[in-house]
Amino acid sequence: MTTPFVSIRRHIQRFPGEAIEPTSTLVLSSHTCHFVDIRIFVETLGNGTKEPLPTENGPMSRLDWAFAGVSTTTKAISPNGPVHTVWSHWIDSQSSDPETDEGDMYEQDDGDTLECGQNVDVENGEIKKYEELWGNVSILPVESVQEHICVVLKAEGTASNTKAMIIRVGDWCQGISKVGEDVTVERWQWSRGWGWDRIARLGDQSLACEATFDTAYLKEGNVFKHRGLEWKVVELFRWA
């Protein structure tokens, strides 16, 4: 188990190519190592400014990749060696039988983390080495509450072939649902004076992100219904 954290990707490099960042990629990771990773293509306007992400039923062509599940980490063997992390995809926008997702994580002097590994290039099916540089995002307490809050919600419907997961870490919340092959993702952020604001949404399925905003009504282990789908509170964690 670990302290919940939020990561933003600074770049990806698929060798022998150059390091680029064509997406807005954010990962929320919980105390029990659940995660939601959402990667949305960024579009640039003619004047060079980035266009805001779609916030209402945006096109799925804007989704690079989204997945959620549980990670496991093996400690470094040597003092300066990397830790090794495996991300098990319970939901994956690209596949119902995803490839192994793992990498070696090297802590950088400035606090960033360099992930090194290899995976399948979706464009040609070749296995290529890659590097991703990750930065930490500050986590703020919400409203007047001084403690930080992490919530993990999961939903599954076998009859409708539905899987969904939502994670809130402090002032950030992300969710993904997959109904058959239909994928929906959302990203929310809280700010003082404005409250919770949905800053990205692709797809048209229902997600219960708003249920994580007021934790007074949540209890770990409880189940509630949202628009016909049962959601379970699998984690409710507070820290200073």
GROMACS .gro file of C-alpha atoms in nm:
model
  240
    1MET     CA    1   0.000   0.000   0.000
    2THR     CA    2   0.109   0.357  -0.063
    3THR     CA    3   0.009   0.717  -0.019
    4PRO     CA    4  -0.229   0.810  -0.303
    5PHE     CA    5  -0.067   1.015  -0.579
    6VAL     CA    6  -0.138   1.186  -0.910
    7SER     CA    7   0.099   1.167  -1.206
    8ILE     CA    8   0.117   1.363  -1.529
    9ARG     CA    9   0.311   1.236  -1.828
   10ARG     CA   10   0.567   1.482  -1.964
   11HIS     CA   11   0.667   1.280  -2.270
   12ILE     CA   12   0.681   0.940  -2.433
   13GLN     CA   13   0.962   0.812  -2.653
   14ARG     CA   14   0.920   0.502  -2.869
   15PHE     CA   15   1.261   0.413  -2.998
   16PRO     CA   16   1.410   0.500  -3.239
   17GLY     CA   17   1.170   0.798  -3.245
   18GLU     CA   18   1.197   1.125  -3.058
   19ALA     CA   19   1.042   1.217  -2.724
   20ILE     CA   20   0.698   1.374  -2.777
   21GLU     CA   21   0.379   1.441  -2.584
   22PRO     CA   22   0.071   1.438  -2.809
   23THR     CA   23  -0.174   1.380  -2.524
   24SER     CA   24  -0.305   1.504  -2.194
   25THR     CA   25  -0.222   1.201  -1.979
   26LEU     CA   26  -0.311   1.184  -1.611
   27VAL     CA   27  -0.297   0.887  -1.373
   28LEU     CA   28  -0.469   0.868  -1.034
   29SER     CA   29  -0.330   0.601  -0.799
   30SER     CA   30  -0.493   0.498  -0.470
   31HIS     CA   31  -0.378   0.373  -0.131
   32THR     CA   32  -0.450   0.012  -0.233
   33CYS     CA   33  -0.272   0.061  -0.568
   34HIS     CA   34  -0.584   0.090  -0.782
   35PHE     CA   35  -0.529   0.327  -1.075
   36VAL     CA   36  -0.713   0.504  -1.356
   37ASP     CA   37  -0.495   0.613  -1.649
   38ILE     CA   38  -0.657   0.834  -1.916
   39ARG     CA   39  -0.473   0.963  -2.225
   40ILE     CA   40  -0.655   1.212  -2.449
   41PHE     CA   41  -0.509   1.352  -2.769
   42VAL     CA   42  -0.444   1.727  -2.756
   43GLU     CA   43  -0.537   1.937  -3.059
   44THR     CA   44  -0.348   2.259  -3.137
   45LEU     CA   45  -0.514   2.561  -3.292
   46GLY     CA   46  -0.364   2.760  -3.578
   47ASN     CA   47  -0.213   3.016  -3.340
   48GLY     CA   48  -0.029   2.743  -3.151
   49THR     CA   49  -0.255   2.735  -2.843
   50LYS     CA   50  -0.398   2.406  -2.721
   51GLU     CA   51  -0.769   2.352  -2.769
   52PRO     CA   52  -0.960   2.269  -2.446
   53LEU     CA   53  -1.045   1.902  -2.403
   54PRO     CA   54  -1.404   1.801  -2.488
   55THR     CA   55  -1.628   1.812  -2.180
   56GLU     CA   56  -1.955   1.671  -2.318
   57ASN     CA   57  -1.972   1.345  -2.517
   58GLY     CA   58  -1.649   1.415  -2.704
   59PRO     CA   59  -1.552   1.194  -3.000
   60MET     CA   60  -1.368   0.871  -2.926
   61SER     CA   61  -1.115   0.964  -3.195
   62ARG     CA   62  -0.967   1.193  -2.928
   63LEU     CA   63  -0.897   0.898  -2.695
   64ASP     CA   64  -0.546   0.760  -2.726
   65TRP     CA   65  -0.578   0.502  -2.449
   66ALA     CA   66  -0.753   0.457  -2.116
   67PHE     CA   67  -0.726   0.174  -1.867
   68ALA     CA   68  -0.776   0.096  -1.501
   69GLY     CA   69  -0.685  -0.180  -1.259
   70VAL     CA   70  -0.433  -0.258  -0.986
   71SER     CA   71  -0.055  -0.219  -0.986
   72THR     CA   72   0.212  -0.419  -0.805
   73THR     CA   73   0.564  -0.294  -0.740
   74THR     CA   74   0.883  -0.484  -0.663
   75LYS     CA   75   1.149  -0.297  -0.468
   76ALA     CA   76   1.486  -0.224  -0.622
   77ILE     CA   77   1.753  -0.489  -0.574
   78SER     CA   78   2.037  -0.235  -0.550
   79PRO     CA   79   2.032   0.108  -0.375
   80ASN     CA   80   2.041   0.299  -0.705
   81GLY     CA   81   1.843   0.049  -0.909
   82PRO     CA   82   1.489   0.087  -1.040
   83VAL     CA   83   1.168  -0.044  -0.890
   84HIS     CA   84   0.966  -0.269  -1.120
   85THR     CA   85   0.593  -0.206  -1.160
   86VAL     CA   86   0.326  -0.419  -1.327
   87TRP     CA   87  -0.009  -0.259  -1.413
   88SER     CA   88  -0.286  -0.519  -1.442
   89HIS     CA   89  -0.560  -0.381  -1.670
   90TRP     CA   90  -0.907  -0.469  -1.540
   91ILE     CA   91  -1.052  -0.232  -1.800
   92ASP     CA   92  -0.873  -0.144  -2.124
   93SER     CA   93  -1.014   0.077  -2.400
   94GLN     CA   94  -0.805  -0.099  -2.662
   95SER     CA   95  -0.851  -0.465  -2.574
   96SER     CA   96  -1.049  -0.723  -2.380
   97ASP     CA   97  -0.728  -0.924  -2.345
   98PRO     CA   98  -0.452  -0.663  -2.298
   99GLU     CA   99  -0.080  -0.733  -2.324
  100THR     CA  100   0.138  -0.732  -2.013
  101ASP     CA  101   0.202  -0.374  -1.900
  102GLU     CA  102   0.519  -0.335  -1.695
  103GLY     CA  103   0.824  -0.115  -1.665
  104ASP     CA  104   1.129  -0.021  -1.461
  105MET     CA  105   1.090   0.307  -1.274
  106TYR     CA  106   1.399   0.525  -1.229
  107GLU     CA  107   1.371   0.820  -0.990
  108GLN     CA  108   1.527   1.137  -1.134
  109ASP     CA  109   1.719   1.403  -0.944
  110ASP     CA  110   1.438   1.657  -0.994
  111GLY     CA  111   1.173   1.425  -0.849
  112ASP     CA  112   1.035   1.303  -1.181
  113THR     CA  113   1.025   0.932  -1.264
  114LEU     CA  114   1.151   0.775  -1.587
  115GLU     CA  115   0.964   0.460  -1.687
  116CYS     CA  116   1.152   0.222  -1.918
  117GLY     CA  117   1.011  -0.088  -2.082
  118GLN     CA  118   0.885  -0.241  -2.402
  119ASN     CA  119   0.540  -0.290  -2.549
  120VAL     CA  120   0.354  -0.356  -2.872
  121ASP     CA  121   0.331  -0.071  -3.121
  122VAL     CA  122  -0.041  -0.061  -3.207
  123GLU     CA  123   0.038   0.077  -3.555
  124ASN     CA  124   0.245  -0.218  -3.675
  125GLY     CA  125   0.234  -0.485  -3.402
  126GLU     CA  126   0.609  -0.468  -3.340
  127ILE     CA  127   0.756  -0.484  -2.992
  128LYS     CA  128   0.952  -0.165  -2.926
  129LYS     CA  129   1.140  -0.016  -2.634
  130TYR     CA  130   0.987   0.296  -2.484
  131GLU     CA  131   1.047   0.558  -2.216
  132GLU     CA  132   0.789   0.772  -2.042
  133LEU     CA  133   0.875   1.063  -1.814
  134TRP     CA  134   0.629   1.118  -1.528
  135GLY     CA  135   0.590   1.416  -1.296
  136ASN     CA  136   0.407   1.446  -0.966
  137VAL     CA  137   0.098   1.666  -0.941
  138SER     CA  138   0.028   1.848  -0.615
  139ILE     CA  139  -0.278   1.717  -0.432
  140LEU     CA  140  -0.493   1.978  -0.258
  141PRO     CA  141  -0.752   1.928   0.018
  142VAL     CA  142  -1.105   2.017  -0.089
  143GLU     CA  143  -1.324   2.286   0.069
  144SER     CA  144  -1.230   2.365   0.431
  145VAL     CA  145  -1.129   2.005   0.507
  146GLN     CA  146  -0.758   1.990   0.583
  147GLU     CA  147  -0.716   1.617   0.528
  148HIS     CA  148  -0.682   1.457   0.186
  149ILE     CA  149  -0.936   1.201   0.065
  150CYS     CA  150  -0.908   0.908  -0.174
  151VAL     CA  151  -1.211   0.717  -0.302
  152VAL     CA  152  -1.227   0.413  -0.531
  153LEU     CA  153  -1.557   0.300  -0.682
  154LYS     CA  154  -1.608  -0.010  -0.898
  155ALA     CA  155  -1.905  -0.141  -1.093
  156GLU     CA  156  -1.955  -0.459  -1.292
  157GLY     CA  157  -2.254  -0.596  -1.478
  158THR     CA  158  -2.213  -0.939  -1.633
  159ALA     CA  159  -2.542  -0.927  -1.826
  160SER     CA  160  -2.450  -0.601  -1.997
  161ASN     CA  161  -2.076  -0.681  -2.013
  162THR     CA  162  -2.004  -0.367  -1.812
  163LYS     CA  163  -1.693  -0.272  -1.615
  164ALA     CA  164  -1.629   0.068  -1.461
  165MET     CA  165  -1.389   0.228  -1.214
  166ILE     CA  166  -1.367   0.575  -1.064
  167ILE     CA  167  -1.088   0.715  -0.848
  168ARG     CA  168  -1.077   1.042  -0.664
  169VAL     CA  169  -0.747   1.161  -0.518
  170GLY     CA  170  -0.785   1.492  -0.335
  171ASP     CA  171  -0.890   1.755  -0.587
  172TRP     CA  172  -0.877   1.521  -0.889
  173CYS     CA  173  -1.123   1.256  -1.008
  174GLN     CA  174  -1.118   1.027  -1.312
  175GLY     CA  175  -1.345   0.748  -1.429
  176ILE     CA  176  -1.367   0.494  -1.710
  177SER     CA  177  -1.650   0.262  -1.811
  178LYS     CA  178  -1.663  -0.003  -2.081
  179VAL     CA  179  -1.997  -0.147  -2.189
  180GLY     CA  180  -1.925  -0.412  -2.449
  181GLU     CA  181  -1.687  -0.218  -2.672
  182ASP     CA  182  -1.829   0.128  -2.588
  183VAL     CA  183  -1.590   0.332  -2.372
  184THR     CA  184  -1.657   0.649  -2.173
  185VAL     CA  185  -1.401   0.850  -1.976
  186GLU     CA  186  -1.429   1.155  -1.752
  187ARG     CA  187  -1.183   1.382  -1.573
  188TRP     CA  188  -1.277   1.632  -1.299
  189GLN     CA  189  -1.082   1.890  -1.099
  190TRP     CA  190  -1.177   2.093  -0.792
  191SER     CA  191  -1.069   2.454  -0.750
  192ARG     CA  192  -1.134   2.707  -0.476
  193GLY     CA  193  -1.421   2.942  -0.556
  194TRP     CA  194  -1.537   2.724  -0.845
  195GLY     CA  195  -1.582   2.379  -0.696
  196TRP     CA  196  -1.579   2.060  -0.900
  197ASP     CA  197  -1.557   2.109  -1.275
  198ARG     CA  198  -1.562   1.841  -1.543
  199ILE     CA  199  -1.263   1.919  -1.762
  200ALA     CA  200  -1.286   1.622  -2.000
  201ARG     CA  201  -1.547   1.372  -2.117
  202LEU     CA  202  -1.541   1.134  -2.412
  203GLY     CA  203  -1.823   0.888  -2.484
  204ASP     CA  204  -2.186   0.881  -2.378
  205GLN     CA  205  -2.220   0.626  -2.096
  206SER     CA  206  -2.310   0.726  -1.739
  207LEU     CA  207  -2.037   0.758  -1.476
  208ALA     CA  208  -2.083   0.828  -1.105
  209CYS     CA  209  -1.787   1.061  -1.052
  210GLU     CA  210  -2.003   1.312  -0.861
  211ALA     CA  211  -2.069   1.047  -0.596
  212THR     CA  212  -1.708   1.083  -0.476
  213PHE     CA  213  -1.737   1.456  -0.406
  214ASP     CA  214  -1.931   1.431  -0.076
  215THR     CA  215  -1.778   1.146   0.122
  216ALA     CA  216  -2.016   1.192   0.415
  217TYR     CA  217  -2.250   0.954   0.234
  218LEU     CA  218  -1.986   0.695   0.152
  219LYS     CA  219  -1.862   0.402   0.359
  220GLU     CA  220  -1.606   0.146   0.251
  221GLY     CA  221  -1.780  -0.174   0.144
  222ASN     CA  222  -2.116  -0.010   0.079
  223VAL     CA  223  -2.303  -0.048  -0.249
  224PHE     CA  224  -2.525   0.214  -0.413
  225LYS     CA  225  -2.710   0.250  -0.743
  226HIS     CA  226  -2.648   0.520  -1.001
  227ARG     CA  227  -2.867   0.519  -1.310
  228GLY     CA  228  -2.933   0.148  -1.281
  229LEU     CA  229  -2.572   0.038  -1.219
  230GLU     CA  230  -2.451  -0.085  -0.880
  231TRP     CA  231  -2.133   0.077  -0.756
  232LYS     CA  232  -1.923  -0.053  -0.467
  233VAL     CA  233  -1.704   0.166  -0.248
  234VAL     CA  234  -1.387  -0.045  -0.250
  235GLU     CA  235  -1.169   0.218  -0.086
  236LEU     CA  236  -1.221   0.528   0.129
  237PHE     CA  237  -0.890   0.654   0.265
  238ARG     CA  238  -0.792   0.975   0.442
  239TRP     CA  239  -0.447   1.113   0.512
  240ALA     CA  240  -0.293   1.436   0.637
   0.00000   0.00000   0.00000
